[in-house]
Short mmCIF file of C-alpha atoms in Angstrom, two decimals:
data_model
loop_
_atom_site.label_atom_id
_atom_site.label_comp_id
_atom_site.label_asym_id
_atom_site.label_seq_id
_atom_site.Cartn_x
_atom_site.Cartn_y
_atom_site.Cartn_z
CA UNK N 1 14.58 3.34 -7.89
CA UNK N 2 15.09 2.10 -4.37
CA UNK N 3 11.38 1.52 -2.80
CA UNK N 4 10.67 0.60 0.94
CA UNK N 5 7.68 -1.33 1.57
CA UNK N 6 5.97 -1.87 4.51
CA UNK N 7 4.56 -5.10 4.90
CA UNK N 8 6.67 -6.75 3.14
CA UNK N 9 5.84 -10.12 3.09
CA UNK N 10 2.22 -9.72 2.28
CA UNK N 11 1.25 -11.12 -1.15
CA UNK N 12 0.68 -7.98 -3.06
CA UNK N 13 4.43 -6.69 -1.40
CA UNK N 14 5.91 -9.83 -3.10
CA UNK N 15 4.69 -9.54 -6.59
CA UNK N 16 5.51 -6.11 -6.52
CA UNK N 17 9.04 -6.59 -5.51
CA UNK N 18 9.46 -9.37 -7.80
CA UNK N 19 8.10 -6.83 -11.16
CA UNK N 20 10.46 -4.31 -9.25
CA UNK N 21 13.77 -6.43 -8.98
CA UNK N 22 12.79 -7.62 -12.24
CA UNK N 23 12.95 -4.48 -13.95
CA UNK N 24 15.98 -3.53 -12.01
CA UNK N 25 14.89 -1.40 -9.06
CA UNK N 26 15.47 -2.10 -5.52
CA UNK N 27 12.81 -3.04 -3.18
CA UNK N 28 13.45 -3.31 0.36
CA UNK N 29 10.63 -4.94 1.92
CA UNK N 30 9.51 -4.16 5.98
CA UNK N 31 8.43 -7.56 7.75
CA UNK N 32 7.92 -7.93 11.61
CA UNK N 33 9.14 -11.72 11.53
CA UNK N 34 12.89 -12.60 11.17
CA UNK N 35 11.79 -16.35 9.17
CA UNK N 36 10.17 -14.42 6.44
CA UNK N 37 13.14 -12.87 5.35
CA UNK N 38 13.88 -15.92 3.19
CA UNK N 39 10.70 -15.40 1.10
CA UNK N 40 11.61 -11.82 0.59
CA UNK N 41 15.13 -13.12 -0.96
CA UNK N 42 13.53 -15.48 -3.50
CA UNK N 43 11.48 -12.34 -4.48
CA UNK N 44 14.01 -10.22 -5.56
CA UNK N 45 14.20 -8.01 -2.29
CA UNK N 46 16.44 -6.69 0.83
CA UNK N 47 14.49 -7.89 3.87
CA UNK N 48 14.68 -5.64 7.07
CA UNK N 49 13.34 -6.72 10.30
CA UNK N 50 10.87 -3.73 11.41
CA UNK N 51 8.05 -4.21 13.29
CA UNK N 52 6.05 -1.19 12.62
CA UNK N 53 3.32 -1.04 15.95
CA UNK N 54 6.62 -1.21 18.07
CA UNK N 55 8.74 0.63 16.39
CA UNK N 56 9.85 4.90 16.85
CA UNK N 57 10.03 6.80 14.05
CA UNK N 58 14.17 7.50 14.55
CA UNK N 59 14.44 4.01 13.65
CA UNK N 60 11.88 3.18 10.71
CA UNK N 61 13.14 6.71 9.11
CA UNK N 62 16.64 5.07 9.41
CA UNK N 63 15.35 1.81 6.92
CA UNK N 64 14.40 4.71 4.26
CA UNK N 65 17.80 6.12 3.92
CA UNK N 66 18.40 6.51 0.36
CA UNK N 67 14.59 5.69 -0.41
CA UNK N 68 13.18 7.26 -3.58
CA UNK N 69 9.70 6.28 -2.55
CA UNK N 70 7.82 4.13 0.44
CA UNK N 71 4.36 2.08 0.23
CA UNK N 72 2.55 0.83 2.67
CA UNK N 73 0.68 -2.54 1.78
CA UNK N 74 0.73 -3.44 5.56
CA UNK N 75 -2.52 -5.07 7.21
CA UNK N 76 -3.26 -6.53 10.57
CA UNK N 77 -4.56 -9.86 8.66
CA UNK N 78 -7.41 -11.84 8.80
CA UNK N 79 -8.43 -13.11 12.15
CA UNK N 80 -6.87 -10.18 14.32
CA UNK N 81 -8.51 -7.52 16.95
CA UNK N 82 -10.16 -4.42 16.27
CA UNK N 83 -7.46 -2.95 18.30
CA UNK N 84 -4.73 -4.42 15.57
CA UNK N 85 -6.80 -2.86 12.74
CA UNK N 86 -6.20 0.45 14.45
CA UNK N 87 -2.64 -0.14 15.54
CA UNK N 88 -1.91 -1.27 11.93
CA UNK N 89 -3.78 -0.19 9.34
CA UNK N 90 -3.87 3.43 10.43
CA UNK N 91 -1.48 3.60 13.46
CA UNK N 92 1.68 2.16 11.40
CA UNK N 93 0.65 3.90 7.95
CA UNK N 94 1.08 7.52 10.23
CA UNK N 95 4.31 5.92 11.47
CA UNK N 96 5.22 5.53 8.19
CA UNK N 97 4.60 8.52 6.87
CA UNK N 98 6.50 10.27 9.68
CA UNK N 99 9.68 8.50 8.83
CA UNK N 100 9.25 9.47 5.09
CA UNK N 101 9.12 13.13 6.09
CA UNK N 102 11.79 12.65 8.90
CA UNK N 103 14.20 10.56 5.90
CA UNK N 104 13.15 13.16 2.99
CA UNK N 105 11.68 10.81 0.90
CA UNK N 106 8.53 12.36 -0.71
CA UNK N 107 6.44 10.07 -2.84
CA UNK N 108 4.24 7.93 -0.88
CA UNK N 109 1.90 5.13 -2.14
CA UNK N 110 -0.71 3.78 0.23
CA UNK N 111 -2.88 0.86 -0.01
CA UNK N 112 -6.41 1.04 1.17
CA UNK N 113 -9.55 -0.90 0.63
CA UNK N 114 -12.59 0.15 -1.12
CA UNK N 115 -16.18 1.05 1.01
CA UNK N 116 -14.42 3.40 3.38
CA UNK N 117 -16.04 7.08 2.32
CA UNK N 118 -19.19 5.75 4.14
CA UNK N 119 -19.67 5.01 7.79
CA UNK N 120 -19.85 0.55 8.67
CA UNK N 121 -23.75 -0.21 7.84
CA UNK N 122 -25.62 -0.60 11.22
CA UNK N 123 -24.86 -4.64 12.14
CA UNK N 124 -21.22 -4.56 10.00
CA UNK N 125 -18.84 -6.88 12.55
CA UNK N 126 -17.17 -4.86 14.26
CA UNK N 127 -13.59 -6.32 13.31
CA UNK N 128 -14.35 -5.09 10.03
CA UNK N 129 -15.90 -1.87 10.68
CA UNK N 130 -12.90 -0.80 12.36
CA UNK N 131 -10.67 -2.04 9.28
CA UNK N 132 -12.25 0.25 7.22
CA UNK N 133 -12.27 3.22 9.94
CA UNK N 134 -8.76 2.67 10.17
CA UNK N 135 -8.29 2.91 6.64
CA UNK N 136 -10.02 5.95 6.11
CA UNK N 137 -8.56 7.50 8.95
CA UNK N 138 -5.16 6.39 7.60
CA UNK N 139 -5.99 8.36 4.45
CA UNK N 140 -7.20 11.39 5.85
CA UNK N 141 -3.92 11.51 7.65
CA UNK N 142 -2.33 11.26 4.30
CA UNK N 143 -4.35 13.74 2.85
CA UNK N 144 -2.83 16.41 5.67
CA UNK N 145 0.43 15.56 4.93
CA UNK N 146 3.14 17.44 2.64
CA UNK N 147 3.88 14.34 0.54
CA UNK N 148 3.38 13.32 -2.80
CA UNK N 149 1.17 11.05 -1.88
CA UNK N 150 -1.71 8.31 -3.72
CA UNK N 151 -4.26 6.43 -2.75
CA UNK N 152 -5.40 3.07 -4.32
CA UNK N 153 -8.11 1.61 -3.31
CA UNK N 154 -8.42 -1.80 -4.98
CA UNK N 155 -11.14 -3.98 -5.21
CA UNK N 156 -12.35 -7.33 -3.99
CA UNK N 157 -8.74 -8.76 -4.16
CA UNK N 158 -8.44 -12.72 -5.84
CA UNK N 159 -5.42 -14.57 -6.72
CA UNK N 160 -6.07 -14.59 -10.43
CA UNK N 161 -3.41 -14.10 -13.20
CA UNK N 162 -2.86 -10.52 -13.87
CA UNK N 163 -4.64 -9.18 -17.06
CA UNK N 164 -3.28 -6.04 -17.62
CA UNK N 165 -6.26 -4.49 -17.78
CA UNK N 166 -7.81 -2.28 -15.58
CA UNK N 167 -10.72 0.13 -14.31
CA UNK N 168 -8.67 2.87 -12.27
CA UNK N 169 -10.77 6.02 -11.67
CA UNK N 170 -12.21 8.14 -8.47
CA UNK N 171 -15.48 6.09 -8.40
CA UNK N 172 -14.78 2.61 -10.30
CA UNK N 173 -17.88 0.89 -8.75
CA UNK N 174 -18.11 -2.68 -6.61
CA UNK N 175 -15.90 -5.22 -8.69
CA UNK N 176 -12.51 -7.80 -7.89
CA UNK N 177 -9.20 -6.93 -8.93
CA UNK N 178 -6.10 -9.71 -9.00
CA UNK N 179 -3.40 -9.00 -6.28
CA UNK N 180 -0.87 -9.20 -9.77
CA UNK N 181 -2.73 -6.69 -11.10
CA UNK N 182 -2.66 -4.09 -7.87
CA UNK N 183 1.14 -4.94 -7.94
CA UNK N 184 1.24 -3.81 -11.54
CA UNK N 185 -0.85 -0.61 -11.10
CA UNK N 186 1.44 0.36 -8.00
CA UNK N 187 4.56 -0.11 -10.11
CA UNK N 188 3.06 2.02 -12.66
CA UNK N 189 2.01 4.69 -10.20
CA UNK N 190 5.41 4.82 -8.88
CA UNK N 191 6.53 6.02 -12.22
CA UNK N 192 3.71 8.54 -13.24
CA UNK N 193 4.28 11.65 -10.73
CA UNK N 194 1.31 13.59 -12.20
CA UNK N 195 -0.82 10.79 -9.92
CA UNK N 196 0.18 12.43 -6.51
CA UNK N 197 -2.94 13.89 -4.64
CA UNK N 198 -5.06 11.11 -6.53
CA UNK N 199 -7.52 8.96 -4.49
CA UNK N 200 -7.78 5.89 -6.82
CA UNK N 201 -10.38 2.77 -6.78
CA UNK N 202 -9.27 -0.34 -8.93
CA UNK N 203 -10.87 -3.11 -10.33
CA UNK N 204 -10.94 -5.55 -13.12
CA UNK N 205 -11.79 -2.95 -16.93
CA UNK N 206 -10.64 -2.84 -20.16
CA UNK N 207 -8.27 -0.40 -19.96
CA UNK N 208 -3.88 -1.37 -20.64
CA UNK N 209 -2.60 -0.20 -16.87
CA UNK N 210 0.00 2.17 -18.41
CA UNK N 211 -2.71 3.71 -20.53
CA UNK N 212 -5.16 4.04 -16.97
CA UNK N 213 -1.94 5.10 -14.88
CA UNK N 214 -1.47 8.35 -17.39
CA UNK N 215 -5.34 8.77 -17.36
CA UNK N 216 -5.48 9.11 -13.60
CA UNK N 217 -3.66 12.15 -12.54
CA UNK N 218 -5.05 13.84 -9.97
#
């Protein structure tokens, strides 16, 4: 399975495309800065020099030729501008999505953030609020879309050893989630068709992540 990522050199992207490569697929990971395409190497994956809030849609649908599936794990990153949030988070997940449709590739996998059904809570900072208006605008332009698309919305994210073990469900309730463990549940999700349409929220559970992947279809 050749898989595109955007934001490619973001820590979930890596341990994804190092369980990908490792399993023999072919990730092709989407970074804006030339110097990271070393760390994308080491990972297992074909870096490609795209940056996504400059970029037309002629060109990013050329970098899915061949794609059986894109994600976007992209993010404006701690520390930039409202306006970023917007230009990123939802701006370049559209972008992305118009390439898949213009490049035929169908299955799309998008990574958003838990908290966005509701509105920013009077005196949220501002930065923020608009990270999670862009994400939930970046999933209702999903939603509108003729894709198989699915939604996971992990958890406060740590850099814990992956356990495996899961709660994956429509309403999983306030908890953390390791960034192995969202790689894991993305690779699985890849593989399980029957979770297109899904809106997902992860966290740490009990659950074996192939036997939550099969329990989730939408």
């Amino acid at each position: 399975m050749r898989v595109v990522i955007a934001g490619g050199h973001g820590k979930i992207a890596l341990l994804l495309q190092r369980h990908l490569a490792g399993r023999g697929d072919t990730p092709v990971g989407l970074i804006r800065n030339p110097e990271q395409a070393a760390t994308l190497h080491a990972a297992g994956a074909t870096p490609v020099v795209c940056d996504l809030e400059h970029a037309d849609v002629t060109e990013v649908a050329a970098h899915l030729d061949r794609a059986d599936a894109v994600i976007f794990a992209a993010g404006a990153g701690p520390g930039s501008s409202a306006a970023r949030k917007d230009s990123v988070d939802r701006g370049a997940a559209a972008l992305l999505a118009d390439a898949a449709t213009r490049a035929g590739v169908h299955r799309y996998l998008l990574v958003s953030s838990m908290g966005v059904d509701d509105p920013p809570a009077a005196g949220t900072d501002d930065v923020w609020a608009a990270y999670l208006r862009a994400k939930r605008a970046a999933e209702d332009d999903l939603r509108g879309r003729d894709l198989a698309w699915t939604v996971l919305r992990p958890g406060q994210l740590t850099d814990n050893e992956p356990t495996g073990r899961v709660t994956l469900t429509r309403h999983a309730g306030r908890g953390a989630i390791s960034r192995a463990d969202v790689a894991l549940v993305l690779a699985a999700l890849l593989d399980t068709p029957g979770t297109a349409g899904a809106t997902l929220e992860l966290v740490d559970g009990p659950t074996p992540i192939a036997d939550a992947v099969q329990a989730a279809h939408a």
